[in-house]
């Protein structure tokens, strides 16, 4: 893998950092961009399904998402570029990233569209999808659970899915665990579909 072939990954990182840092001191930006199902169902501001992925609650949140996107997004973009060519491969990677970002918002939209107290921000749904495309292609590679415990990627993926499913139903920590869960599933499905493509 070479960073020179990860233009889309770098572009997403720069955009995410620029918008998030600007929004840290401008709460009105976060309000306008956050995933807010109650508002969306009333004024059809469905652009939020994409915009919510470019704002974060603090530097730690942003840095964690950016780190995971850099680690795994650059690998997957490079894989697609190597297989499909520079422009088609990078375009495919961007399309998959944005589709997962949007579609991973749908479960919480339908669950919370009558709940005025629920809103979420962050790119975690899309980044979960990219992580699971990586796991699909490299299931036996070692990943580090919580950054310390080495596990085969496929086992870490299973643990991640189980925890996200449980947390979506049993925690009230303001984290969109459903977006994590469904983003991961969308990543698996995307990986399988793209693996079958020939163009």
Coordinates of N, CA and C in Angstrom, one line a residue:
X1 N 0.8 -1.2 0.0 CA 0.0 0.0 0.0 C 0.9 1.2 0.0
X2 N 0.5 2.2 -0.8 CA 1.2 3.5 -0.8 C 0.2 4.6 -0.6
X3 N 0.5 5.6 0.3 CA -0.4 6.7 0.5 C -0.7 7.5 -0.7
X4 N 0.2 7.5 -1.7 CA -0.1 8.2 -2.9 C -1.3 7.7 -3.7
X5 N -1.7 6.5 -3.4 CA -2.9 5.9 -4.1 C -4.1 6.0 -3.2
X6 N -4.0 6.8 -2.1 CA -5.2 6.9 -1.2 C -5.8 8.3 -1.2
X7 N -6.0 8.8 -2.4 CA -6.4 10.2 -2.5 C -7.8 10.4 -1.8
X8 N -8.7 9.5 -2.0 CA -10.0 9.7 -1.4 C -10.0 9.6 0.1
X9 N -9.2 8.6 0.6 CA -9.1 8.5 2.1 C -8.5 9.8 2.7
X10 N -7.5 10.3 2.1 CA -6.9 11.6 2.6 C -7.9 12.7 2.4
X11 N -8.6 12.7 1.3 CA -9.6 13.8 1.1 C -10.7 13.8 2.2
X12 N -11.2 12.6 2.5 CA -12.2 12.4 3.6 C -11.6 12.8 4.9
X13 N -10.4 12.4 5.2 CA -9.8 12.8 6.5 C -9.6 14.3 6.6
X14 N -9.2 15.0 5.6 CA -9.0 16.4 5.6 C -10.4 17.1 5.8
X15 N -11.4 16.7 5.0 CA -12.7 17.3 5.1 C -13.3 17.1 6.5
X16 N -13.2 15.8 7.0 CA -13.7 15.5 8.3 C -13.0 16.4 9.4
X17 N -11.7 16.5 9.3 CA -11.0 17.3 10.3 C -11.3 18.8 10.2
X18 N -11.4 19.3 9.0 CA -11.7 20.7 8.8 C -13.1 21.1 9.3
X19 N -14.1 20.3 8.9 CA -15.4 20.6 9.4 C -15.6 20.4 10.8
X20 N -15.1 19.3 11.4 CA -15.2 19.0 12.8 C -14.6 20.1 13.7
X21 N -13.4 20.5 13.3 CA -12.6 21.5 14.1 C -13.4 22.8 14.1
X22 N -13.9 23.2 12.9 CA -14.7 24.4 12.8 C -16.0 24.3 13.7
X23 N -16.6 23.1 13.7 CA -17.8 23.0 14.5 C -17.6 22.9 16.0
X24 N -16.4 22.6 16.4 CA -16.2 22.6 17.9 C -16.5 23.9 18.5
X25 N -16.2 25.0 17.8 CA -16.5 26.3 18.4 C -17.8 27.0 17.9
X26 N -18.5 26.2 17.0 CA -19.8 26.7 16.5 C -20.8 25.7 16.6
X27 N -21.5 25.7 17.7 CA -22.5 24.6 18.0 C -23.6 24.6 16.9
X28 N -23.9 25.8 16.3 CA -24.9 25.9 15.3 C -24.6 25.0 14.1
X29 N -23.3 24.8 13.8 CA -22.9 23.9 12.7 C -23.3 22.5 13.1
X30 N -23.0 22.1 14.3 CA -23.4 20.7 14.8 C -24.9 20.5 14.7
X31 N -25.6 21.5 15.2 CA -27.1 21.4 15.1 C -27.6 21.3 13.7
X32 N -27.0 22.0 12.8 CA -27.4 21.9 11.4 C -27.0 20.7 10.7
X33 N -26.0 20.0 11.1 CA -25.4 18.8 10.4 C -25.7 17.5 11.1
X34 N -26.1 17.5 12.4 CA -26.2 16.3 13.1 C -27.4 15.4 12.6
X35 N -27.3 14.1 12.8 CA -28.4 13.2 12.5 C -29.5 13.4 13.6
X36 N -30.6 13.9 13.2 CA -31.7 14.2 14.2 C -33.0 13.7 13.6
X37 N -33.3 12.4 13.8 CA -34.5 11.8 13.2 C -35.8 12.6 13.4
X38 N -36.0 13.1 14.6 CA -37.2 13.9 14.8 C -37.4 15.0 13.9
X39 N -36.3 15.8 13.7 CA -36.3 16.9 12.8 C -36.4 16.5 11.3
X40 N -35.7 15.5 11.0 CA -35.7 15.0 9.6 C -37.1 14.5 9.2
X41 N -37.8 13.9 10.1 CA -39.1 13.4 9.7 C -40.1 14.5 9.5
X42 N -39.8 15.7 10.0 CA -40.7 16.8 9.9 C -40.4 17.8 8.8
X43 N -39.1 18.0 8.6 CA -38.7 19.0 7.5 C -38.0 18.3 6.4
X44 N -37.9 17.0 6.4 CA -37.2 16.2 5.3 C -35.8 16.7 5.1
X45 N -35.1 17.0 6.2 CA -33.7 17.4 6.1 C -32.8 16.2 6.0
X46 N -33.0 15.3 5.0 CA -32.3 14.0 4.9 C -30.8 14.2 4.5
X47 N -30.4 15.4 4.2 CA -29.0 15.6 4.0 C -28.2 15.3 5.2
X48 N -28.8 15.3 6.4 CA -28.2 15.1 7.6 C -27.6 13.7 7.7
X49 N -28.2 12.7 6.9 CA -27.6 11.4 6.9 C -26.2 11.3 6.4
X50 N -25.8 12.3 5.6 CA -24.5 12.4 5.1 C -23.7 13.4 6.0
X51 N -24.3 14.6 6.2 CA -23.5 15.6 6.9 C -23.1 15.2 8.3
X52 N -23.9 14.4 9.0 CA -23.5 14.0 10.4 C -22.2 13.2 10.4
X53 N -21.8 12.7 9.3 CA -20.5 12.0 9.3 C -19.3 12.8 9.3
X54 N -19.5 14.2 9.2 CA -18.3 15.1 9.1 C -18.2 16.0 10.3
X55 N -19.0 15.7 11.3 CA -18.9 16.5 12.6 C -18.7 15.5 13.7
X56 N -18.0 15.9 14.7 CA -17.7 15.0 15.9 C -17.9 15.8 17.2
X57 N -18.0 15.1 18.3 CA -18.3 15.8 19.5 C -17.1 16.4 20.2
X58 N -15.9 15.9 19.9 CA -14.7 16.4 20.5 C -13.4 15.9 19.7
X59 N -12.3 16.3 20.1 CA -11.1 15.9 19.4 C -10.8 14.4 19.5
X60 N -11.0 13.8 20.7 CA -10.8 12.4 20.8 C -11.7 11.6 19.9
X61 N -13.0 11.9 19.8 CA -13.9 11.3 18.9 C -13.4 11.4 17.5
X62 N -13.1 12.6 17.1 CA -12.6 12.8 15.7 C -11.3 12.0 15.4
X63 N -10.4 12.1 16.3 CA -9.1 11.4 16.1 C -9.2 9.9 16.0
X64 N -10.1 9.3 16.9 CA -10.3 7.9 16.8 C -10.9 7.4 15.5
X65 N -11.9 8.2 15.0 CA -12.5 7.8 13.7 C -11.5 8.1 12.6
X66 N -10.8 9.2 12.7 CA -9.8 9.4 11.6 C -8.7 8.4 11.6
X67 N -8.3 7.9 12.7 CA -7.2 6.9 12.8 C -7.7 5.6 12.1
X68 N -8.9 5.2 12.5 CA -9.4 3.9 11.9 C -9.6 4.1 10.4
X69 N -10.2 5.2 10.0 CA -10.3 5.4 8.5 C -9.0 5.4 7.8
X70 N -8.0 6.0 8.4 CA -6.7 6.0 7.8 C -6.1 4.6 7.7
X71 N -6.2 3.9 8.8 CA -5.6 2.5 8.9 C -6.3 1.6 7.8
X72 N -7.6 1.6 7.8 CA -8.3 0.6 7.0 C -8.8 1.2 5.6
X73 N -9.1 2.4 5.6 CA -9.6 3.0 4.4 C -8.5 3.1 3.3
X74 N -7.3 3.4 3.7 CA -6.2 3.5 2.7 C -5.9 2.1 2.1
X75 N -6.1 1.0 2.9 CA -5.9 -0.3 2.4 C -6.9 -0.7 1.4
X76 N -8.2 -0.4 1.8 CA -9.3 -0.8 0.9 C -9.3 0.0 -0.4
X77 N -9.0 1.3 -0.3 CA -8.9 2.1 -1.5 C -7.8 1.6 -2.4
X78 N -6.7 1.3 -1.8 CA -5.5 0.8 -2.6 C -5.9 -0.5 -3.3
X79 N -6.7 -1.4 -2.6 CA -7.1 -2.7 -3.1 C -8.0 -2.4 -4.3
X80 N -9.0 -1.5 -4.2 CA -9.9 -1.2 -5.3 C -9.1 -0.5 -6.5
X81 N -8.2 0.3 -6.2 CA -7.4 1.0 -7.3 C -6.6 -0.1 -8.0
X82 N -6.0 -1.0 -7.3 CA -5.2 -2.1 -7.9 C -6.0 -3.0 -8.8
X83 N -7.3 -3.2 -8.4 CA -8.1 -4.1 -9.1 C -8.9 -3.4 -10.3
X84 N -9.4 -2.2 -10.1 CA -10.3 -1.6 -11.0 C -9.6 -0.4 -11.8
X85 N -8.5 0.0 -11.3 CA -7.8 1.2 -11.9 C -8.0 2.4 -11.0
X86 N -7.2 3.4 -11.3 CA -7.1 4.6 -10.4 C -8.4 5.3 -10.2
X87 N -9.0 5.8 -11.3 CA -10.3 6.6 -11.1 C -11.4 5.7 -10.8
X88 N -11.7 4.6 -11.5 CA -12.8 3.7 -11.1 C -12.7 3.2 -9.6
X89 N -11.4 2.8 -9.2 CA -11.2 2.2 -7.9 C -11.5 3.2 -6.8
X90 N -10.9 4.4 -7.0 CA -11.1 5.5 -5.9 C -12.6 5.9 -5.9
X91 N -13.2 6.0 -7.1 CA -14.6 6.4 -7.2 C -15.5 5.4 -6.5
X92 N -15.2 4.1 -6.7 CA -15.9 3.0 -6.1 C -15.8 3.1 -4.5
X93 N -14.6 3.4 -4.1 CA -14.3 3.5 -2.6 C -15.2 4.6 -2.0
X94 N -15.1 5.8 -2.7 CA -15.9 6.9 -2.2 C -17.4 6.6 -2.2
X95 N -17.9 6.0 -3.2 CA -19.3 5.7 -3.3 C -19.7 4.8 -2.2
X96 N -18.9 3.7 -2.0 CA -19.2 2.8 -0.9 C -19.2 3.5 0.4
X97 N -18.2 4.3 0.7 CA -18.1 5.0 2.0 C -19.4 5.8 2.2
X98 N -19.7 6.6 1.2 CA -20.9 7.5 1.4 C -22.2 6.8 1.5
X99 N -22.4 5.7 0.7 CA -23.6 4.9 0.8 C -23.7 4.3 2.2
X100 N -22.6 3.7 2.7 CA -22.7 3.1 4.1 C -23.0 4.2 5.1
X101 N -22.4 5.4 5.0 CA -22.7 6.5 5.9 C -24.2 6.8 5.9
X102 N -24.8 6.9 4.7 CA -26.2 7.3 4.6 C -27.1 6.2 5.1
X103 N -26.8 5.0 4.6 CA -27.7 3.8 4.9 C -27.6 3.4 6.4
X104 N -26.5 3.6 7.0 CA -26.4 3.2 8.5 C -27.2 4.2 9.4
X105 N -27.6 5.3 8.8 CA -28.5 6.2 9.6 C -30.0 5.8 9.6
X106 N -30.3 4.9 8.6 CA -31.7 4.6 8.5 C -32.4 3.9 9.7
X107 N -31.7 2.9 10.3 CA -32.3 2.2 11.5 C -32.6 3.2 12.6
X108 N -31.7 4.1 12.9 CA -32.0 5.1 14.0 C -33.0 6.1 13.6
X109 N -33.1 6.4 12.3 CA -34.1 7.3 11.8 C -35.5 6.7 12.1
X110 N -35.7 5.5 11.7 CA -37.0 4.8 11.9 C -37.3 4.6 13.4
X111 N -36.3 4.3 14.2 CA -36.5 4.0 15.6 C -36.7 5.3 16.4
X112 N -36.1 6.4 16.0 CA -36.2 7.6 16.8 C -36.9 8.8 16.2
X113 N -37.6 8.6 15.1 CA -38.2 9.8 14.4 C -39.3 10.5 15.2
X114 N -39.8 9.9 16.2 CA -40.7 10.5 17.1 C -40.1 10.9 18.5
X115 N -38.8 10.8 18.6 CA -38.1 11.1 19.8 C -37.3 12.4 19.7
X116 N -37.8 13.5 20.2 CA -37.1 14.8 20.0 C -35.8 14.9 20.8
X117 N -35.6 13.9 21.7 CA -34.3 14.0 22.6 C -33.2 13.3 22.0
X118 N -33.4 12.6 20.8 CA -32.3 11.8 20.3 C -31.6 12.5 19.1
X119 N -30.3 12.5 19.1 CA -29.5 13.0 17.9 C -28.1 12.4 18.0
X120 N -27.4 12.3 16.9 CA -26.1 11.7 16.9 C -25.2 12.4 15.9
X121 N -23.9 12.3 16.1 CA -22.9 12.8 15.1 C -21.7 11.8 15.1
X122 N -21.0 12.0 14.0 CA -19.8 11.1 13.8 C -19.8 10.2 12.6
X123 N -18.7 9.8 12.2 CA -18.6 9.0 11.0 C -18.5 7.5 11.3
X124 N -18.8 7.1 12.5 CA -18.6 5.7 12.9 C -19.3 4.7 12.1
X125 N -20.5 4.9 11.6 CA -21.2 3.9 10.8 C -20.5 3.6 9.5
X126 N -20.0 4.7 8.8 CA -19.3 4.4 7.6 C -17.9 3.8 7.9
X127 N -17.3 4.2 8.9 CA -16.0 3.6 9.3 C -16.1 2.2 9.7
X128 N -17.2 1.8 10.4 CA -17.4 0.4 10.7 C -17.5 -0.4 9.4
X129 N -18.2 0.2 8.4 CA -18.4 -0.5 7.1 C -17.0 -0.7 6.5
X130 N -16.2 0.3 6.5 CA -14.8 0.1 5.8 C -14.0 -0.9 6.6
X131 N -14.1 -0.9 7.9 CA -13.4 -1.9 8.8 C -13.8 -3.3 8.4
X132 N -15.1 -3.5 8.2 CA -15.6 -4.8 7.9 C -15.4 -5.3 6.4
X133 N -15.2 -4.3 5.5 CA -14.7 -4.7 4.2 C -13.3 -5.2 4.3
X134 N -12.5 -4.6 5.2 CA -11.2 -5.1 5.5 C -11.2 -6.5 6.1
X135 N -12.1 -6.7 7.1 CA -12.2 -8.0 7.7 C -12.6 -9.0 6.7
X136 N -13.5 -8.7 5.8 CA -13.9 -9.6 4.7 C -12.7 -10.1 3.9
X137 N -11.9 -9.1 3.5 CA -10.7 -9.5 2.7 C -9.6 -10.1 3.4
X138 N -9.4 -9.7 4.7 CA -8.2 -10.2 5.5 C -8.7 -10.7 6.8
X139 N -9.5 -11.8 6.8 CA -10.1 -12.3 8.1 C -9.1 -12.8 9.1
X140 N -7.9 -13.2 8.7 CA -7.0 -13.8 9.6 C -5.9 -12.8 10.0
X141 N -5.9 -11.6 9.5 CA -4.9 -10.6 9.9 C -5.2 -10.3 11.4
X142 N -4.1 -9.9 12.1 CA -4.2 -9.6 13.5 C -4.7 -8.1 13.7
X143 N -5.8 -7.9 14.5 CA -6.2 -6.6 14.9 C -6.1 -6.6 16.4
X144 N -6.0 -5.4 17.0 CA -5.8 -5.2 18.4 C -7.1 -4.7 19.0
X145 N -7.8 -5.6 19.8 CA -9.0 -5.2 20.5 C -8.6 -4.2 21.6
X146 N -9.3 -3.0 21.6 CA -9.0 -1.9 22.5 C -7.5 -1.5 22.4
X147 N -6.9 -1.8 21.2 CA -5.5 -1.4 21.0 C -4.5 -2.2 21.7
X148 N -4.9 -3.3 22.4 CA -3.9 -4.1 23.2 C -4.0 -5.6 23.0
X149 N -5.2 -6.1 22.9 CA -5.4 -7.6 22.8 C -5.4 -8.0 21.4
X150 N -4.4 -8.8 21.0 CA -4.3 -9.2 19.6 C -5.3 -10.3 19.3
X151 N -6.1 -10.2 18.2 CA -7.1 -11.1 17.8 C -7.2 -11.2 16.3
X152 N -7.5 -12.4 15.8 CA -7.8 -12.5 14.3 C -8.9 -11.5 14.0
X153 N -8.8 -10.9 12.8 CA -9.8 -9.9 12.4 C -11.2 -10.4 12.5
X154 N -11.4 -11.6 12.0 CA -12.8 -12.2 12.0 C -13.4 -12.3 13.4
X155 N -12.5 -12.7 14.4 CA -13.0 -12.8 15.8 C -13.3 -11.5 16.3
X156 N -12.5 -10.5 16.1 CA -12.7 -9.2 16.5 C -14.0 -8.6 15.9
X157 N -14.3 -9.0 14.6 CA -15.5 -8.6 14.0 C -16.7 -9.1 14.6
X158 N -16.7 -10.4 15.0 CA -17.8 -11.0 15.7 C -18.1 -10.4 17.0
X159 N -17.0 -10.1 17.8 CA -17.2 -9.5 19.1 C -17.7 -8.1 18.9
X160 N -17.3 -7.4 17.9 CA -17.8 -6.0 17.6 C -19.3 -6.0 17.3
X161 N -19.7 -7.0 16.5 CA -21.1 -7.1 16.1 C -22.0 -7.4 17.3
X162 N -21.5 -8.4 18.1 CA -22.3 -8.8 19.3 C -22.4 -7.6 20.3
X163 N -21.3 -6.9 20.5 CA -21.4 -5.8 21.5 C -22.3 -4.7 20.9
X164 N -22.1 -4.3 19.6 CA -22.9 -3.2 19.1 C -24.4 -3.6 19.1
X165 N -24.8 -4.8 18.8 CA -26.2 -5.2 18.9 C -26.7 -5.1 20.3
X166 N -25.9 -5.6 21.3 CA -26.3 -5.5 22.7 C -26.4 -4.0 23.1
X167 N -25.4 -3.2 22.8 CA -25.3 -1.8 23.3 C -26.5 -1.0 22.7
X168 N -26.9 -1.3 21.5 CA -27.9 -0.6 20.8 C -29.3 -0.7 21.6
X169 N -29.4 -1.8 22.3 CA -30.6 -2.1 23.0 C -30.5 -1.9 24.5
X170 N -29.4 -1.8 25.0 CA -29.2 -1.8 26.5 C -28.5 -0.6 27.1
X171 N -27.9 0.3 26.2 CA -27.2 1.5 26.7 C -27.9 2.8 26.3
X172 N -27.6 3.8 27.0 CA -28.1 5.1 26.7 C -27.0 6.1 26.8
X173 N -25.9 5.9 26.1 CA -24.7 6.6 26.2 C -24.5 7.7 25.2
X174 N -25.6 7.9 24.3 CA -25.5 8.9 23.3 C -24.7 8.5 22.0
X175 N -24.2 7.2 22.0 CA -23.5 6.7 20.9 C -24.5 5.9 20.0
X176 N -24.4 6.1 18.7 CA -25.3 5.4 17.8 C -24.7 4.0 17.5
X177 N -25.0 3.1 18.4 CA -24.5 1.7 18.3 C -25.2 1.0 17.1
X178 N -26.4 1.4 16.8 CA -27.1 0.8 15.7 C -26.4 1.2 14.4
X179 N -25.9 2.4 14.3 CA -25.1 2.8 13.1 C -23.8 1.9 13.0
X180 N -23.2 1.7 14.1 CA -22.0 0.8 14.1 C -22.4 -0.6 13.6
X181 N -23.5 -1.1 14.1 CA -23.9 -2.5 13.8 C -24.2 -2.6 12.3
X182 N -25.2 -1.7 11.9 CA -25.6 -1.8 10.5 C -24.6 -1.4 9.5
X183 N -23.7 -0.4 9.9 CA -22.6 0.0 9.0 C -21.7 -1.2 8.8
X184 N -21.4 -2.0 9.9 CA -20.6 -3.2 9.7 C -21.2 -4.2 8.8
X185 N -22.5 -4.5 9.0 CA -23.2 -5.4 8.1 C -23.2 -4.9 6.6
X186 N -23.4 -3.6 6.4 CA -23.3 -3.1 5.1 C -21.9 -3.2 4.5
X187 N -20.9 -3.1 5.3 CA -19.5 -3.3 4.9 C -19.3 -4.8 4.4
X188 N -19.8 -5.7 5.1 CA -19.7 -7.1 4.7 C -20.4 -7.4 3.4
X189 N -21.6 -6.9 3.3 CA -22.4 -7.0 2.0 C -21.7 -6.3 0.9
X190 N -21.2 -5.1 1.1 CA -20.5 -4.4 0.0 C -19.2 -5.1 -0.4
X191 N -18.5 -5.7 0.6 CA -17.3 -6.4 0.2 C -17.6 -7.6 -0.7
X192 N -18.7 -8.3 -0.3 CA -19.1 -9.5 -1.1 C -19.5 -9.1 -2.5
X193 N -20.3 -8.1 -2.6 CA -20.8 -7.6 -3.9 C -19.7 -7.2 -4.8
X194 N -18.8 -6.3 -4.3 CA -17.7 -5.8 -5.0 C -16.7 -6.9 -5.5
X195 N -16.6 -7.9 -4.6 CA -15.7 -9.0 -5.0 C -16.2 -9.7 -6.2
X196 N -17.5 -9.6 -6.5 CA -18.0 -10.3 -7.7 C -18.0 -9.4 -8.9
X197 N -17.7 -8.2 -8.8 CA -17.7 -7.2 -9.9 C -16.6 -7.5 -10.9
X198 N -16.9 -7.3 -12.2 CA -15.9 -7.3 -13.2 C -16.2 -6.2 -14.2
X199 N -15.3 -5.2 -14.1 CA -15.5 -4.1 -15.1 C -14.1 -3.4 -15.4

